mmCIF file of C-alpha atoms in Angstrom:
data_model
loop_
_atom_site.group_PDB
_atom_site.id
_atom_site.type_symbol
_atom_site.label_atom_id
_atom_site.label_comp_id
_atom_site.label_asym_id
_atom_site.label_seq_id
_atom_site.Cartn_x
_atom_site.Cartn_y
_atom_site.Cartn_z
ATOM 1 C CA UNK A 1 0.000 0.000 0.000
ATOM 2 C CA UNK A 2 1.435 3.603 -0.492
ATOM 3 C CA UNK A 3 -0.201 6.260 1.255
ATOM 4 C CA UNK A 4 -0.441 9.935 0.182
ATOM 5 C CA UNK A 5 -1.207 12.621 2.843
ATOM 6 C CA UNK A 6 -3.931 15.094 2.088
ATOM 7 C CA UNK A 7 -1.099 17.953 1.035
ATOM 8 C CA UNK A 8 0.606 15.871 -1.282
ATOM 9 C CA UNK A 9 -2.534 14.302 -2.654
ATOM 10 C CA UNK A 10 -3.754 18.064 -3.170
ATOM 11 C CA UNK A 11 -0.263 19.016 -4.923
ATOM 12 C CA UNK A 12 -0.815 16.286 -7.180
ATOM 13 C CA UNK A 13 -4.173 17.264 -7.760
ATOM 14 C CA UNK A 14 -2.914 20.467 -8.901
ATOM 15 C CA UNK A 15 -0.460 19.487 -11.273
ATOM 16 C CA UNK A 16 -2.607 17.453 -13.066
ATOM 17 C CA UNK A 17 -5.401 19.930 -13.171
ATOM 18 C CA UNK A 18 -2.891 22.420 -14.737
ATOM 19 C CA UNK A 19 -1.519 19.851 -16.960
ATOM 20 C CA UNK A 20 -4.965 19.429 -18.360
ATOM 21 C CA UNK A 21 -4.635 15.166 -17.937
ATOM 22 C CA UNK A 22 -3.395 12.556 -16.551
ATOM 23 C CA UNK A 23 -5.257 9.478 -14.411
ATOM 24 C CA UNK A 24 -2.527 10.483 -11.784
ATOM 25 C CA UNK A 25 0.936 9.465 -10.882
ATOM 26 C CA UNK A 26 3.490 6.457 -11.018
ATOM 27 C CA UNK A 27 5.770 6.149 -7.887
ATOM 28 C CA UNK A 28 8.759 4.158 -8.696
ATOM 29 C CA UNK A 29 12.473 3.160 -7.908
ATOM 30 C CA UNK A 30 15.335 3.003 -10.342
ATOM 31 C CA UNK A 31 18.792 2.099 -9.576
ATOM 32 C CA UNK A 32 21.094 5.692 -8.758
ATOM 33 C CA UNK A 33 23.506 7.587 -6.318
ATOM 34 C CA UNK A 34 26.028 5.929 -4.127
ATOM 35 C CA UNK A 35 23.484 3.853 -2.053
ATOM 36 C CA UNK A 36 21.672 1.893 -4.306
ATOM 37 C CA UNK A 37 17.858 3.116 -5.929
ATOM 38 C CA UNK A 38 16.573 6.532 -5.597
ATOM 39 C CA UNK A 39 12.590 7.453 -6.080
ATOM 40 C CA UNK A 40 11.155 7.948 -9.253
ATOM 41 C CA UNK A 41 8.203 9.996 -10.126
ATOM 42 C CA UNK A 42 6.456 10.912 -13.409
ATOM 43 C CA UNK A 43 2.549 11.436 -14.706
ATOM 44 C CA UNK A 44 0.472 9.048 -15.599
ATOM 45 C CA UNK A 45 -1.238 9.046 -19.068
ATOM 46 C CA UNK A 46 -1.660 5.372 -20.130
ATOM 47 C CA UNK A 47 -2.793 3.114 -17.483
ATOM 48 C CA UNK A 48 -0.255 -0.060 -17.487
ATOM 49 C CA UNK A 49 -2.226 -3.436 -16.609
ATOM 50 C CA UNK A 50 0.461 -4.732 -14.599
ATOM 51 C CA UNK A 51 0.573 -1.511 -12.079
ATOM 52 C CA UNK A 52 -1.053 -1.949 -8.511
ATOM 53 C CA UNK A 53 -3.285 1.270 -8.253
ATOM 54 C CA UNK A 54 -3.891 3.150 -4.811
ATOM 55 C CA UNK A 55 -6.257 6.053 -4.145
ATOM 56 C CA UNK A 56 -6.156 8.360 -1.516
ATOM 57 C CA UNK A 57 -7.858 11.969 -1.085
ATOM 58 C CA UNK A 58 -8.953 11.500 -4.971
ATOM 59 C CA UNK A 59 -5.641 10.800 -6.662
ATOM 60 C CA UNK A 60 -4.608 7.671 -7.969
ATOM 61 C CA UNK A 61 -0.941 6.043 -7.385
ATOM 62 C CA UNK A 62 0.247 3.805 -9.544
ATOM 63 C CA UNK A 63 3.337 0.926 -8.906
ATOM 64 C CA UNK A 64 4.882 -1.302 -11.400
ATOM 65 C CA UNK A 65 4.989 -5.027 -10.309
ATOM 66 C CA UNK A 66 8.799 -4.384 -9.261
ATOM 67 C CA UNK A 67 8.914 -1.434 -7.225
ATOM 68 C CA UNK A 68 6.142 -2.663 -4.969
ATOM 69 C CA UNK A 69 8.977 -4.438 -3.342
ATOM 70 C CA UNK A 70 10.692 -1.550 -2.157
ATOM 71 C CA UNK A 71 7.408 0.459 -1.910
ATOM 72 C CA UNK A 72 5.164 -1.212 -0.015
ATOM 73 C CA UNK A 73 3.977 1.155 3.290
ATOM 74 C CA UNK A 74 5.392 3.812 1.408
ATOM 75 C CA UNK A 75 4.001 7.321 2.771
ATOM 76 C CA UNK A 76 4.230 10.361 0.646
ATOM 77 C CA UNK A 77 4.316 13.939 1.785
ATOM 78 C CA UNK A 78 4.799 17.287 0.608
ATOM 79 C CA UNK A 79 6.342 19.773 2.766
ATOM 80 C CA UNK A 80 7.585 23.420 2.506
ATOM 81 C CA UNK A 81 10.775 24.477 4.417
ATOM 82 C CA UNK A 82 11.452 27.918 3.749
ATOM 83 C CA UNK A 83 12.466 28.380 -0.230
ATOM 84 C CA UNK A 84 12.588 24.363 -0.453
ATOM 85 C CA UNK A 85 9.466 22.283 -1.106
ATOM 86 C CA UNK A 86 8.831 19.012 -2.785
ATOM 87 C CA UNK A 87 8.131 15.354 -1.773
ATOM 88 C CA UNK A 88 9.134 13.530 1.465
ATOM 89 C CA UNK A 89 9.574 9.959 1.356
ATOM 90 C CA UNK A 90 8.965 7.923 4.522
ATOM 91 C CA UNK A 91 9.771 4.366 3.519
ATOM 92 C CA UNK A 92 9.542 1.542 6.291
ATOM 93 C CA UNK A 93 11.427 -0.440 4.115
ATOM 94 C CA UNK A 94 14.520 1.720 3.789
ATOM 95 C CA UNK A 95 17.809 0.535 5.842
ATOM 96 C CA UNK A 96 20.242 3.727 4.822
ATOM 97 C CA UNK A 97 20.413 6.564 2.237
ATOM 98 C CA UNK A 98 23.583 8.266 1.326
ATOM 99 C CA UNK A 99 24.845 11.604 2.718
ATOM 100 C CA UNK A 100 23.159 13.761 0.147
ATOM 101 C CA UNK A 101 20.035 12.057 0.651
ATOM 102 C CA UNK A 102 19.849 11.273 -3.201
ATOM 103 C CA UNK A 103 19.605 7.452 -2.922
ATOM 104 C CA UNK A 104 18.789 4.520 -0.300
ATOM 105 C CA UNK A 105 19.478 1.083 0.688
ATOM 106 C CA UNK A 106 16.888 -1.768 1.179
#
């Protein structure tokens, strides 16, 4: 299961309301940085039949098949500090990240 808080669920909503489509977003891993996989994000326009699909606050999260590994009891936040905003990833599953924060461990 990945869960989206209401703020990030409403940031997505956002984006995709300004992008003019979308059926919401994919949240995956890919392998990068010095500790291993870092998160991937990107729009979803063409629904793939192998993704698990979550829902929360009215936005729909879609995983591929191999990231739910890594993913599962993922929570997903957006938060403002100061000039810096974006995503926050709380993963149960993670076991380190690198220095910079860029990539994790499993």
């Amino acid at each position: 299961m990945i869960h989206l808080t209401e703020t990030a669920a409403n940031h997505v909503r956002n984006y995709l309301l300004n992008r003019g489509k979308g059926e919401g977003i994919r949240v995956g891993v890919k392998t990068s940085g010095c500790s291993g996989l870092a998160y991937v994000l990107e729009f979803v326009d063409d629904i793939n039949e192998y993704d698990q699909v979550f829902e929360q606050h009215g936005v729909k999260v879609f995983v591929d098949p191999k990231s739910i590994v890594y993913l599962d009891g993922l929570e997903m936040d957006y938060v403002k500090n100061g000039l810096n905003e974006g995503f926050e990833f709380n993963n149960p599953n993670k076991k380190g990240e690198c220095g910079c924060g860029e990539s994790f461990t499993v």
